[in-house]
Coordinates of C-alpha atoms and ligand atoms in Angstrom, one line a residue:
M1 CA -10.7 11.7 32.5
E2 CA -10.3 8.0 33.5
L3 CA -7.3 6.6 31.7
R4 CA -7.5 3.1 30.3
S5 CA -4.1 2.4 31.9
E6 CA -5.6 2.9 35.3
Q7 CA -6.8 -0.7 35.1
I8 CA -3.2 -1.8 35.4
K9 CA -2.0 0.9 37.8
Q10 CA -4.7 1.7 40.4
G11 CA -5.1 0.1 43.9
V12 CA -3.6 -2.6 46.0
A13 CA -4.5 -5.4 43.6
R14 CA -2.3 -3.7 41.0
A15 CA 0.9 -3.7 43.2
P16 CA 2.3 -6.5 41.1
H17 CA 1.7 -4.6 37.9
R18 CA 3.2 -1.4 39.3
S19 CA 6.2 -3.4 40.5
L20 CA 6.8 -4.7 37.0
L21 CA 6.4 -1.2 35.6
K22 CA 9.0 0.0 38.2
A23 CA 11.2 -2.8 36.9
D24 CA 10.9 -1.0 33.6
G25 CA 12.3 2.0 35.3
I26 CA 8.9 3.8 35.6
T27 CA 8.9 6.3 38.5
D28 CA 6.0 7.1 40.8
E29 CA 5.7 10.5 39.0
E30 CA 5.2 8.7 35.7
M31 CA 2.7 6.2 37.0
G32 CA -0.2 8.7 36.9
R33 CA 0.5 9.8 33.3
P34 CA -1.0 8.5 30.1
F35 CA 0.9 5.4 28.8
I36 CA 1.5 5.6 25.1
A37 CA 2.5 2.6 22.9
V38 CA 5.1 3.5 20.2
F39 CA 4.6 0.6 17.8
N40 CA 7.7 0.4 15.7
A41 CA 8.6 -1.8 12.7
R42 CA 12.3 -1.1 12.7
N43 CA 14.6 -3.7 11.3
D44 CA 17.9 -4.1 9.5
I45 CA 16.5 -5.7 6.3
I46 CA 14.0 -3.1 4.9
P47 CA 15.8 0.0 3.7
G48 CA 12.6 2.0 4.6
H49 CA 12.9 0.7 8.2
T50 CA 16.6 1.1 9.1
N51 CA 16.0 4.7 10.3
L52 CA 12.9 4.0 12.4
D53 CA 14.9 3.9 15.6
K54 CA 15.6 7.6 15.1
I55 CA 11.9 8.3 14.3
A56 CA 11.0 6.4 17.5
E57 CA 13.4 8.4 19.7
A58 CA 11.8 11.6 18.3
V59 CA 8.3 10.3 18.9
K60 CA 9.1 9.4 22.5
A61 CA 10.7 12.8 23.0
G62 CA 7.4 14.4 21.8
I63 CA 5.4 12.3 24.1
Y64 CA 7.6 13.1 27.1
M65 CA 7.4 16.9 26.2
A66 CA 3.6 16.6 26.3
G67 CA 3.5 14.8 29.6
G68 CA 3.1 11.2 28.5
V69 CA 5.1 8.0 29.1
P70 CA 6.1 6.2 25.9
F71 CA 6.7 2.4 25.6
E72 CA 8.3 1.2 22.4
I73 CA 7.1 -2.1 21.0
S74 CA 8.4 -3.9 17.9
T75 CA 6.7 -5.7 15.1
I76 CA 7.8 -7.4 11.8
G77 CA 8.0 -6.2 8.3
V78 CA 8.7 -7.6 4.8
C79 CA 10.6 -5.8 2.1
D80 CA 8.6 -6.4 -1.0
G81 CA 11.5 -5.6 -3.3
I82 CA 13.7 -8.2 -1.6
A83 CA 10.8 -10.7 -1.5
M84 CA 9.9 -10.2 -5.2
N85 CA 9.7 -13.1 -7.6
H86 CA 10.4 -16.0 -5.3
E87 CA 8.8 -17.9 -2.4
G88 CA 9.2 -14.9 -0.2
M89 CA 6.5 -12.9 -1.9
H90 CA 3.9 -15.4 -0.8
Y91 CA 4.5 -13.9 2.7
S92 CA 4.2 -10.2 1.9
L93 CA 0.4 -9.7 1.9
V94 CA 0.1 -12.3 4.7
S95 CA 2.4 -10.1 6.8
R96 CA -0.3 -7.4 6.7
E97 CA -2.5 -9.6 8.9
T98 CA 0.4 -10.7 11.1
I99 CA 1.3 -7.1 11.8
A100 CA -2.4 -6.2 12.6
D101 CA -2.6 -9.2 14.9
S102 CA 0.6 -8.3 16.7
L103 CA -0.5 -4.7 17.3
E104 CA -3.9 -5.8 18.7
C105 CA -2.2 -8.3 21.1
A106 CA 0.5 -5.8 22.2
V107 CA -1.7 -2.8 22.7
Q108 CA -4.7 -4.6 24.2
G109 CA -2.4 -6.7 26.4
H110 CA -1.0 -3.7 28.2
A111 CA -4.0 -1.3 28.3
F112 CA -2.3 1.6 26.7
D113 CA -4.0 5.0 26.6
G114 CA -2.7 6.1 23.2
L115 CA -0.7 4.8 20.2
V116 CA 1.8 6.1 17.8
C117 CA 2.5 3.8 14.8
I118 CA 5.8 3.9 13.0
P119 CA 5.6 2.0 9.7
N120 CA 7.0 2.8 6.3
C121 CA 6.9 0.1 3.7
D122 CA 4.2 -1.6 1.7
K123 CA 2.2 -3.9 4.0
I124 CA 3.4 -2.5 7.3
V125 CA 1.3 0.7 6.9
P126 CA -2.0 -1.0 6.2
G127 CA -1.2 -3.7 8.8
M128 CA -0.8 -1.1 11.5
I129 CA -3.9 0.7 10.4
L130 CA -6.0 -2.5 10.5
G131 CA -4.6 -3.3 14.0
A132 CA -5.2 0.2 15.3
L133 CA -8.8 0.2 14.0
R134 CA -9.5 -3.0 16.1
V135 CA -8.0 -1.4 19.2
N136 CA -9.6 2.0 18.6
I137 CA -7.7 4.3 21.0
P138 CA -6.2 7.8 20.2
T139 CA -3.7 7.1 17.4
V140 CA -1.2 9.0 15.2
F141 CA 0.9 7.6 12.4
V142 CA 4.3 8.8 11.4
S143 CA 6.3 6.9 8.8
G144 CA 10.0 6.6 8.1
G145 CA 9.7 8.7 5.0
P146 CA 10.7 8.2 1.3
M147 CA 14.1 7.5 0.0
L148 CA 15.9 10.1 -2.2
P149 CA 15.9 9.3 -5.9
G150 CA 19.1 8.2 -7.7
V151 CA 20.8 10.1 -10.5
Q152 CA 22.3 9.4 -13.8
P153 CA 26.1 9.5 -14.3
G154 CA 27.1 13.2 -14.0
G155 CA 23.9 14.0 -12.0
C156 CA 21.8 15.3 -15.0
G157 CA 18.8 13.6 -16.7
P158 CA 16.0 11.5 -15.4
T159 CA 16.2 10.3 -11.8
T160 CA 16.4 6.6 -11.0
D161 CA 14.8 4.3 -8.5
L162 CA 14.3 0.7 -7.8
N163 CA 12.2 0.4 -11.0
T164 CA 15.3 1.3 -13.0
L165 CA 16.8 -2.0 -11.8
F166 CA 13.7 -4.1 -12.4
D167 CA 13.3 -2.7 -15.9
G168 CA 17.0 -2.9 -16.3
A169 CA 17.2 -6.6 -15.8
G170 CA 14.8 -7.0 -18.7
K171 CA 16.7 -4.5 -20.8
V172 CA 20.0 -6.3 -20.3
A173 CA 18.3 -9.6 -21.3
A174 CA 17.0 -7.9 -24.4
G175 CA 20.4 -6.4 -25.2
L176 CA 19.0 -2.8 -24.6
M177 CA 21.4 -2.1 -21.6
T178 CA 24.9 -3.3 -20.7
E179 CA 25.7 -5.1 -17.5
E180 CA 28.0 -2.3 -16.7
E181 CA 25.2 0.3 -16.9
L182 CA 23.0 -2.0 -14.8
A183 CA 25.8 -2.2 -12.2
Y184 CA 26.0 1.6 -12.0
F185 CA 22.3 1.8 -11.3
E186 CA 22.6 -1.1 -8.8
D187 CA 25.0 1.1 -6.8
T188 CA 23.1 4.4 -7.2
A189 CA 19.3 4.0 -7.7
C190 CA 18.6 3.5 -4.0
P191 CA 20.9 6.0 -2.4
T192 CA 19.5 6.4 1.1
C193 CA 17.3 4.8 3.7
G194 CA 13.6 5.3 3.1
S195 CA 10.7 3.9 1.0
C196 CA 11.5 3.5 -2.7
S197 CA 11.3 7.0 -4.2
G198 CA 8.4 6.7 -6.7
M199 CA 4.6 6.8 -6.0
F200 CA 4.9 3.1 -5.3
T201 CA 2.9 1.3 -2.6
A202 CA 4.8 2.5 0.5
N203 CA 4.7 6.1 -0.5
S204 CA 1.1 5.8 -1.7
M205 CA 0.0 4.4 1.7
N206 CA 2.0 7.0 3.7
C207 CA 0.4 9.7 1.6
L208 CA -3.0 8.2 2.2
C209 CA -2.4 8.3 6.0
E210 CA -2.5 12.1 5.6
A211 CA -5.7 11.9 3.5
L212 CA -7.3 9.6 6.1
G213 CA -6.5 12.2 8.8
I214 CA -4.3 9.9 10.9
A215 CA -0.9 11.5 10.1
L216 CA 0.4 15.1 10.2
P217 CA 0.9 17.0 7.0
G218 CA 4.1 16.0 5.3
N219 CA 4.0 12.4 6.5
G220 CA 3.9 11.0 3.0
T221 CA 6.5 13.2 1.3
I222 CA 9.1 14.6 3.7
P223 CA 12.3 12.7 2.7
A224 CA 13.5 10.1 5.3
V225 CA 16.9 11.8 5.6
Y226 CA 15.6 15.3 6.1
S227 CA 15.7 16.6 9.7
E228 CA 12.2 17.9 9.1
R229 CA 11.1 14.3 9.5
I230 CA 12.6 14.2 13.0
R231 CA 10.6 17.3 13.9
L232 CA 7.5 15.7 12.3
A233 CA 8.0 12.7 14.6
K234 CA 8.2 14.9 17.7
H235 CA 5.0 16.6 16.7
A236 CA 3.4 13.2 16.2
G237 CA 4.3 12.3 19.8
M238 CA 2.8 15.6 21.0
K239 CA -0.3 15.2 18.8
V240 CA -1.2 11.8 20.2
M241 CA -1.2 13.3 23.8
E242 CA -3.6 16.0 22.6
L243 CA -5.9 13.3 21.2
V244 CA -5.7 11.3 24.5
Q245 CA -6.7 14.5 26.4
K246 CA -9.7 15.0 24.1
D247 CA -10.4 11.2 23.8
V248 CA -10.4 11.4 20.0
R249 CA -10.0 7.8 18.9
I250 CA -8.9 6.4 15.5
R251 CA -12.4 5.4 14.5
D252 CA -13.6 8.9 15.2
I253 CA -11.3 9.9 12.4
V254 CA -11.2 6.9 10.0
N255 CA -14.9 6.7 9.0
G256 CA -16.8 6.8 5.7
A257 CA -15.9 10.4 5.1
A258 CA -12.2 9.8 5.6
V259 CA -12.2 6.7 3.4
S260 CA -14.0 8.6 0.7
N261 CA -11.4 11.4 0.9
A262 CA -8.5 8.9 0.7
I263 CA -10.0 7.3 -2.4
E264 CA -10.3 10.8 -4.0
C265 CA -6.6 11.6 -3.2
D266 CA -5.6 8.1 -4.5
M267 CA -7.3 8.8 -7.8
A268 CA -5.8 12.3 -8.0
F269 CA -2.2 11.4 -7.2
G270 CA -2.1 8.0 -9.0
G271 CA -1.4 5.7 -6.0
S272 CA -0.4 2.0 -6.3
T273 CA -3.1 -0.5 -7.2
N274 CA -2.3 -2.1 -3.9
T275 CA -4.1 0.8 -2.3
V276 CA -7.4 -0.5 -3.6
L277 CA -6.8 -3.8 -1.7
H278 CA -5.7 -2.0 1.5
L279 CA -8.2 0.8 1.6
T280 CA -11.0 -1.7 0.9
A281 CA -9.7 -3.7 3.9
I282 CA -9.3 -0.6 6.0
A283 CA -12.9 0.5 5.2
H284 CA -14.2 -3.0 6.3
A285 CA -12.2 -2.8 9.5
A286 CA -13.5 0.8 10.2
G287 CA -17.1 -0.5 9.8
C288 CA -17.8 1.5 6.6
P289 CA -17.3 -1.1 3.9
I290 CA -16.7 -0.1 0.2
A291 CA -17.0 -2.1 -3.0
M292 CA -15.3 -2.0 -6.4
D293 CA -18.2 0.1 -7.6
D294 CA -17.2 2.9 -5.2
W295 CA -13.7 2.9 -6.8
D296 CA -15.3 3.0 -10.2
A297 CA -17.5 6.0 -9.3
A298 CA -14.5 7.8 -7.8
S299 CA -12.4 7.1 -10.9
A300 CA -15.1 8.6 -13.1
R301 CA -15.5 11.9 -11.0
T302 CA -11.9 12.6 -9.9
P303 CA -9.3 14.2 -12.1
H304 CA -5.8 12.8 -12.3
L305 CA -3.6 15.7 -11.0
V306 CA -0.2 14.3 -10.1
K307 CA 1.9 12.1 -12.3
L308 CA 4.9 10.5 -10.5
Q309 CA 7.0 7.5 -11.1
P310 CA 6.0 4.9 -12.5
A311 CA 3.3 6.8 -14.4
G312 CA 5.6 9.7 -15.3
P313 CA 9.3 10.7 -14.9
R314 CA 9.0 12.7 -11.6
P315 CA 10.1 11.2 -8.3
L316 CA 8.0 11.7 -5.2
I317 CA 10.3 14.4 -3.9
D318 CA 9.0 16.7 -6.6
L319 CA 5.5 16.6 -4.9
Y320 CA 7.2 17.3 -1.5
H321 CA 8.7 20.5 -3.0
V322 CA 5.3 21.8 -4.1
G323 CA 3.5 21.2 -0.8
G324 CA 2.9 17.4 -0.8
V325 CA -0.4 15.8 -0.1
P326 CA -1.9 19.0 1.4
A327 CA -1.6 20.6 -2.0
V328 CA -3.5 17.8 -3.6
M329 CA -6.2 17.8 -0.8
G330 CA -6.5 21.6 -1.2
E331 CA -7.2 21.3 -4.9
L332 CA -9.7 18.5 -4.4
G333 CA -11.4 20.5 -1.7
K334 CA -11.7 23.5 -4.1
L335 CA -13.3 21.1 -6.6
G336 CA -15.8 20.0 -4.0
L337 CA -14.6 16.4 -4.1
L338 CA -13.8 16.0 -0.4
D339 CA -16.3 15.2 2.3
E340 CA -15.8 18.2 4.6
G341 CA -17.5 16.4 7.4
A342 CA -14.3 14.5 8.0
L343 CA -12.2 15.0 11.1
T344 CA -8.4 14.8 11.1
C345 CA -5.9 14.5 13.9
M346 CA -5.3 18.2 13.2
G347 CA -9.0 19.0 13.6
P348 CA -12.0 19.4 11.3
L349 CA -11.2 19.1 7.6
P350 CA -12.5 22.6 6.7
A351 CA -10.0 24.2 9.0
Y352 CA -7.3 21.8 7.8
L353 CA -7.9 22.8 4.2
A354 CA -7.8 26.4 5.2
D355 CA -4.7 26.3 7.4
C356 CA -2.5 23.4 6.1
C357 CA -3.2 23.2 2.4
P358 CA -1.2 25.4 0.0
E359 CA -2.3 26.3 -3.6
A360 CA -1.5 23.7 -6.2
D361 CA 1.6 24.8 -8.2
G362 CA -0.2 23.8 -11.4
E363 CA 2.7 21.7 -12.8
V364 CA 3.7 19.0 -10.4
C365 CA 0.3 19.2 -8.7
R366 CA -2.1 20.3 -11.5
T367 CA -5.4 22.0 -11.0
G368 CA -8.9 20.9 -11.9
E369 CA -8.5 23.2 -15.0
N370 CA -5.6 21.3 -16.5
P371 CA -5.6 17.7 -15.2
Y372 CA -3.7 15.0 -16.8
S373 CA -7.1 13.4 -17.4
A374 CA -10.6 14.1 -16.2
A375 CA -10.8 10.6 -14.9
G376 CA -8.8 9.2 -12.0
A377 CA -5.5 7.3 -12.4
L378 CA -6.9 3.9 -11.4
R379 CA -9.5 2.0 -13.4
V380 CA -11.9 -0.8 -12.4
L381 CA -12.7 -3.5 -14.9
H382 CA -15.3 -6.2 -15.0
G383 CA -16.4 -8.4 -18.0
N384 CA -16.8 -12.2 -18.2
I385 CA -13.3 -12.8 -16.9
A386 CA -13.6 -10.6 -13.9
P387 CA -17.3 -10.5 -12.8
D388 CA -16.3 -9.3 -9.3
G389 CA -13.7 -6.8 -10.6
A390 CA -10.1 -6.2 -11.5
I391 CA -7.9 -3.1 -11.3
V392 CA -5.3 -1.3 -13.4
K393 CA -3.2 1.9 -13.0
K394 CA -4.6 3.4 -16.2
A395 CA -2.3 6.4 -15.8
A396 CA 0.7 4.2 -16.4
V397 CA -0.7 2.6 -19.6
D398 CA 0.3 3.9 -23.1
S399 CA -2.7 5.2 -24.9
S400 CA -2.1 2.7 -27.7
M401 CA -2.9 -0.1 -25.2
L402 CA -6.1 1.2 -23.7
C403 CA -8.0 -1.5 -25.7
H404 CA -6.1 -4.6 -26.8
T405 CA -7.2 -7.9 -28.2
G406 CA -4.9 -10.9 -28.6
P407 CA -4.3 -14.6 -28.1
A408 CA -4.1 -15.8 -24.5
R409 CA -0.8 -17.1 -23.3
V410 CA -1.8 -19.0 -20.1
F411 CA 0.4 -19.7 -17.1
D412 CA -0.5 -21.3 -13.8
S413 CA 2.3 -19.5 -11.8
E414 CA 4.5 -16.4 -12.0
E415 CA 7.6 -18.6 -12.5
E416 CA 6.1 -20.2 -15.6
A417 CA 5.2 -16.8 -17.0
C418 CA 8.7 -15.4 -16.3
A419 CA 10.4 -18.4 -18.0
A420 CA 8.3 -17.8 -21.1
I421 CA 9.0 -14.0 -21.2
D422 CA 12.7 -14.5 -20.5
G423 CA 12.8 -17.2 -23.2
G424 CA 11.5 -14.8 -25.8
C425 CA 8.2 -16.9 -26.1
I426 CA 6.0 -13.9 -25.6
V427 CA 5.5 -11.8 -28.7
A428 CA 3.8 -8.6 -29.7
G429 CA 0.0 -8.9 -29.5
D430 CA -0.1 -11.6 -26.8
V431 CA -2.2 -11.4 -23.7
V432 CA -0.3 -13.0 -20.8
V433 CA -2.6 -14.7 -18.3
I434 CA -1.1 -15.6 -14.9
R435 CA -3.5 -17.4 -12.6
Y436 CA -3.6 -19.4 -9.4
E437 CA -1.6 -16.5 -7.8
G438 CA -4.7 -15.1 -6.0
P439 CA -5.1 -14.6 -2.2
K440 CA -6.1 -18.3 -1.7
G441 CA -4.5 -19.8 -4.8
G442 CA -1.0 -18.3 -4.4
P443 CA -1.5 -18.2 -1.5
G444 CA -0.7 -14.6 -0.6
M445 CA -1.5 -12.9 -3.9
R446 CA 2.1 -12.3 -5.0
E447 CA 3.1 -9.0 -6.7
M448 CA 4.0 -9.5 -10.4
L449 CA 6.6 -6.7 -10.8
T450 CA 9.2 -9.1 -12.3
P451 CA 7.0 -10.2 -15.3
T452 CA 5.7 -6.7 -15.9
S453 CA 9.2 -5.3 -15.8
A454 CA 10.5 -8.0 -18.1
I455 CA 7.7 -7.1 -20.6
C456 CA 8.6 -3.4 -20.3
G457 CA 12.3 -4.0 -20.4
R458 CA 11.9 -5.8 -23.7
G459 CA 10.0 -2.9 -25.1
L460 CA 6.7 -5.0 -25.2
S461 CA 4.5 -2.7 -23.0
T462 CA 3.0 -1.1 -26.1
S463 CA 2.0 -4.5 -27.6
V464 CA 1.6 -7.1 -24.8
A465 CA -1.1 -7.0 -22.1
L466 CA -1.0 -9.0 -18.9
I467 CA -3.9 -10.1 -16.6
T468 CA -3.6 -11.9 -13.3
D469 CA -5.5 -12.9 -10.1
G470 CA -2.3 -11.9 -8.4
R471 CA -1.5 -8.2 -7.9
F472 CA 1.1 -5.7 -8.9
S473 CA 3.8 -3.6 -7.3
G474 CA 3.2 0.1 -7.1
A475 CA 6.2 0.3 -9.5
T476 CA 4.3 -1.7 -12.2
K477 CA 3.6 0.2 -15.4
G478 CA 2.0 -0.9 -18.7
P479 CA -1.3 -2.7 -19.5
A480 CA -1.2 -4.9 -16.4
V481 CA -4.6 -5.8 -14.9
G482 CA -4.6 -7.4 -11.5
H483 CA -6.8 -8.5 -8.7
V484 CA -9.0 -10.5 -11.2
S485 CA -11.9 -11.7 -9.0
P486 CA -13.1 -14.3 -8.5
E487 CA -9.6 -15.9 -8.5
A488 CA -8.8 -19.1 -10.3
A489 CA -8.4 -21.2 -7.1
A490 CA -12.0 -20.2 -6.2
G491 CA -13.2 -21.3 -9.7
G492 CA -13.2 -17.9 -11.2
P493 CA -13.6 -17.6 -15.0
I494 CA -9.8 -16.8 -15.3
A495 CA -9.3 -20.6 -14.5
L496 CA -11.3 -21.4 -17.7
I497 CA -9.1 -19.5 -20.2
C498 CA -7.2 -21.8 -22.6
E499 CA -4.0 -21.2 -24.5
G500 CA -4.8 -19.4 -27.7
D501 CA -8.3 -18.1 -26.7
T502 CA -9.0 -14.6 -27.8
V503 CA -9.0 -12.1 -25.0
T504 CA -9.8 -8.4 -25.0
V505 CA -8.3 -6.2 -22.3
D506 CA -10.4 -3.0 -22.6
I507 CA -9.0 -0.6 -20.1
E508 CA -10.9 2.4 -21.6
G509 CA -14.2 0.5 -21.5
G510 CA -13.5 -1.3 -18.2
A511 CA -13.9 -4.9 -19.3
L512 CA -11.9 -8.1 -19.6
T513 CA -13.6 -10.3 -22.2
L514 CA -13.0 -14.0 -23.1
H515 CA -14.3 -14.5 -26.6
V516 CA -15.6 -18.1 -26.0
S517 CA -19.2 -19.2 -26.3
D518 CA -21.3 -19.7 -23.1
E519 CA -21.7 -23.4 -24.0
E520 CA -18.0 -23.9 -24.2
L521 CA -17.5 -22.0 -21.0
A522 CA -20.1 -24.2 -19.3
R523 CA -18.3 -27.3 -20.6
R524 CA -15.0 -26.1 -19.3
R525 CA -16.5 -25.2 -15.9
E526 CA -17.9 -28.8 -15.8
A527 CA -14.5 -30.2 -16.3
W528 CA -12.6 -27.8 -13.9
E529 CA -11.2 -29.2 -10.7
P530 CA -10.2 -27.1 -7.7
P531 CA -6.4 -27.3 -7.1
A532 CA -5.1 -29.2 -4.0
P533 CA -3.9 -26.9 -1.2
K534 CA -0.2 -26.0 -1.6
H535 CA 0.6 -26.0 2.1
D536 CA -0.7 -28.2 4.9
Y537 CA 1.0 -26.3 7.8
G538 CA 2.2 -22.9 8.7
V539 CA 1.0 -19.4 8.1
L540 CA 0.3 -19.9 4.4
S541 CA -2.0 -22.8 5.1
K542 CA -3.9 -20.8 7.7
Y543 CA -4.1 -17.8 5.4
A544 CA -5.3 -19.8 2.3
K545 CA -8.2 -21.2 4.4
L546 CA -9.3 -17.8 5.8
V547 CA -8.6 -15.1 3.3
S548 CA -11.4 -13.4 1.2
S549 CA -11.2 -12.5 -2.5
A550 CA -9.3 -9.5 -3.7
D551 CA -12.4 -7.4 -4.4
K552 CA -13.2 -7.6 -0.7
G553 CA -9.7 -6.4 0.2
A554 CA -8.2 -9.9 0.8
I555 CA -9.3 -9.6 4.3
I556 CA -9.2 -12.4 6.9
L557 CA -12.8 -13.5 7.6
Ligands
XAI601 C1 9.1 -3.1 -4.3 C2 8.0 -2.0 -4.2 C3 8.4 -0.8 -5.0 O1 7.8 -1.7 -2.9 C4 6.7 -2.6 -4.7 O2 6.5 -3.8 -3.9 C5 5.5 -1.8 -4.5 O3 4.4 -2.4 -4.2 O4 5.5 -0.6 -4.7
MG602 MG1 4.8 -4.0 -2.9

């Protein structure tokens, strides 16, 4: 089989190229072997990425064992938790595209034969998938793995995680927690390297890499500090060599069937709402575009089987102990909800289900007979505020708030909304509206974990709803509806809401309704002016000009 890398290695004209490769220390014996890019996002700032050097060493060992030649290449990453609630969060979603671009440049630039991607946190996983789909060579993903959860003093009681701190800040402000208690959680809720230990965005995306078929079983749930993850990484290095030999490329795996299976798993295990943005973008990049209606249909037909933080008290490690994503896939396969025409890096899906998927334990991973709910954990909404769609993690909403009507409290930025919540100006019954935080208007569609945590921390999540054209963290819980499309900066109806208007957030019925006459809305639209761009240089300026709406995955057109 002709290797892609032959174009930089074969013949007299490639003597300069071989000379440079020999400057890398490549021997004549290695020259004829497949060249594999090990695309690694290791850095010192993201706790989920500080161990990726160990993962990369294991991946390279696996590639060598299987007769390949690995070349490690670095890329960037943003820690959403550290970027939260300040200027930095404008760059988080933007970095997804930067990472995709960097992968495309690095892998195409050197004509690699295969690719192993080593992400872990929120935007790095989808960024690498988007880049890999553009390059379309044999590819395997192996992430850094989830962080262990924290524990209460004395080690008993509910586990803790990053959300304990975000909620805790609100509780201290409301006098529901002491600063000493918060200081204890600050020291203990994030006890190891790894991605934050609930079913937040990073873990959702790493679990979905298994459902898409581009990662080995266990990728989403084997803890970062377990030696099993080192063995998983070695097997990932060996697996990519197998795919190179068979010429099985990522787009042979990530197709309509795989995307459909990923959406089913997402609904079943209650992934972050950010997965809707990322899987929609991934489907577009894979040439099998999906729409909000596809999410709606999946939500209606897929039972909610796994309830982890923030939807319930269990940390992700509980799913690991009962078989991880394969247990969820096995149950969905039994229910006939998976497209068995899919191919995975392990082989055809039917064999994968038979060989790799244990029985659901019935408690952590429930069965179709006793789901948490017959409908999926995520819910799409429309209505006259969100004609192109909006999304909520219904599984994390108290049943008392599945349909709420109240006065709109309107803010044109996250900062303004936080000041009002922290100032005690938001009261039971209110509907907080945060706008001009969309993909273009933000720009960068910031995550609103701080305002949603402030509402929860003050005990208002059973009486206050929040809607935004921004998005939410995977750790967000409560009646928080995001991705409202079209966004305010594009003239969406959310821009026309006035302070005090009556708004209904109907999560059960799937509609966001502004109770204002069509004539009044027409008058307001007439008077509306698009906002001036917030940046006239740099990556945010470029992004604001090129990004699509959230219902299209906030893709760069
Ligand atoms: C900080 C978190 C938990 O990573 C959040 O950004 C998410 O999206 O899950
Ligand atoms: Mg995030």
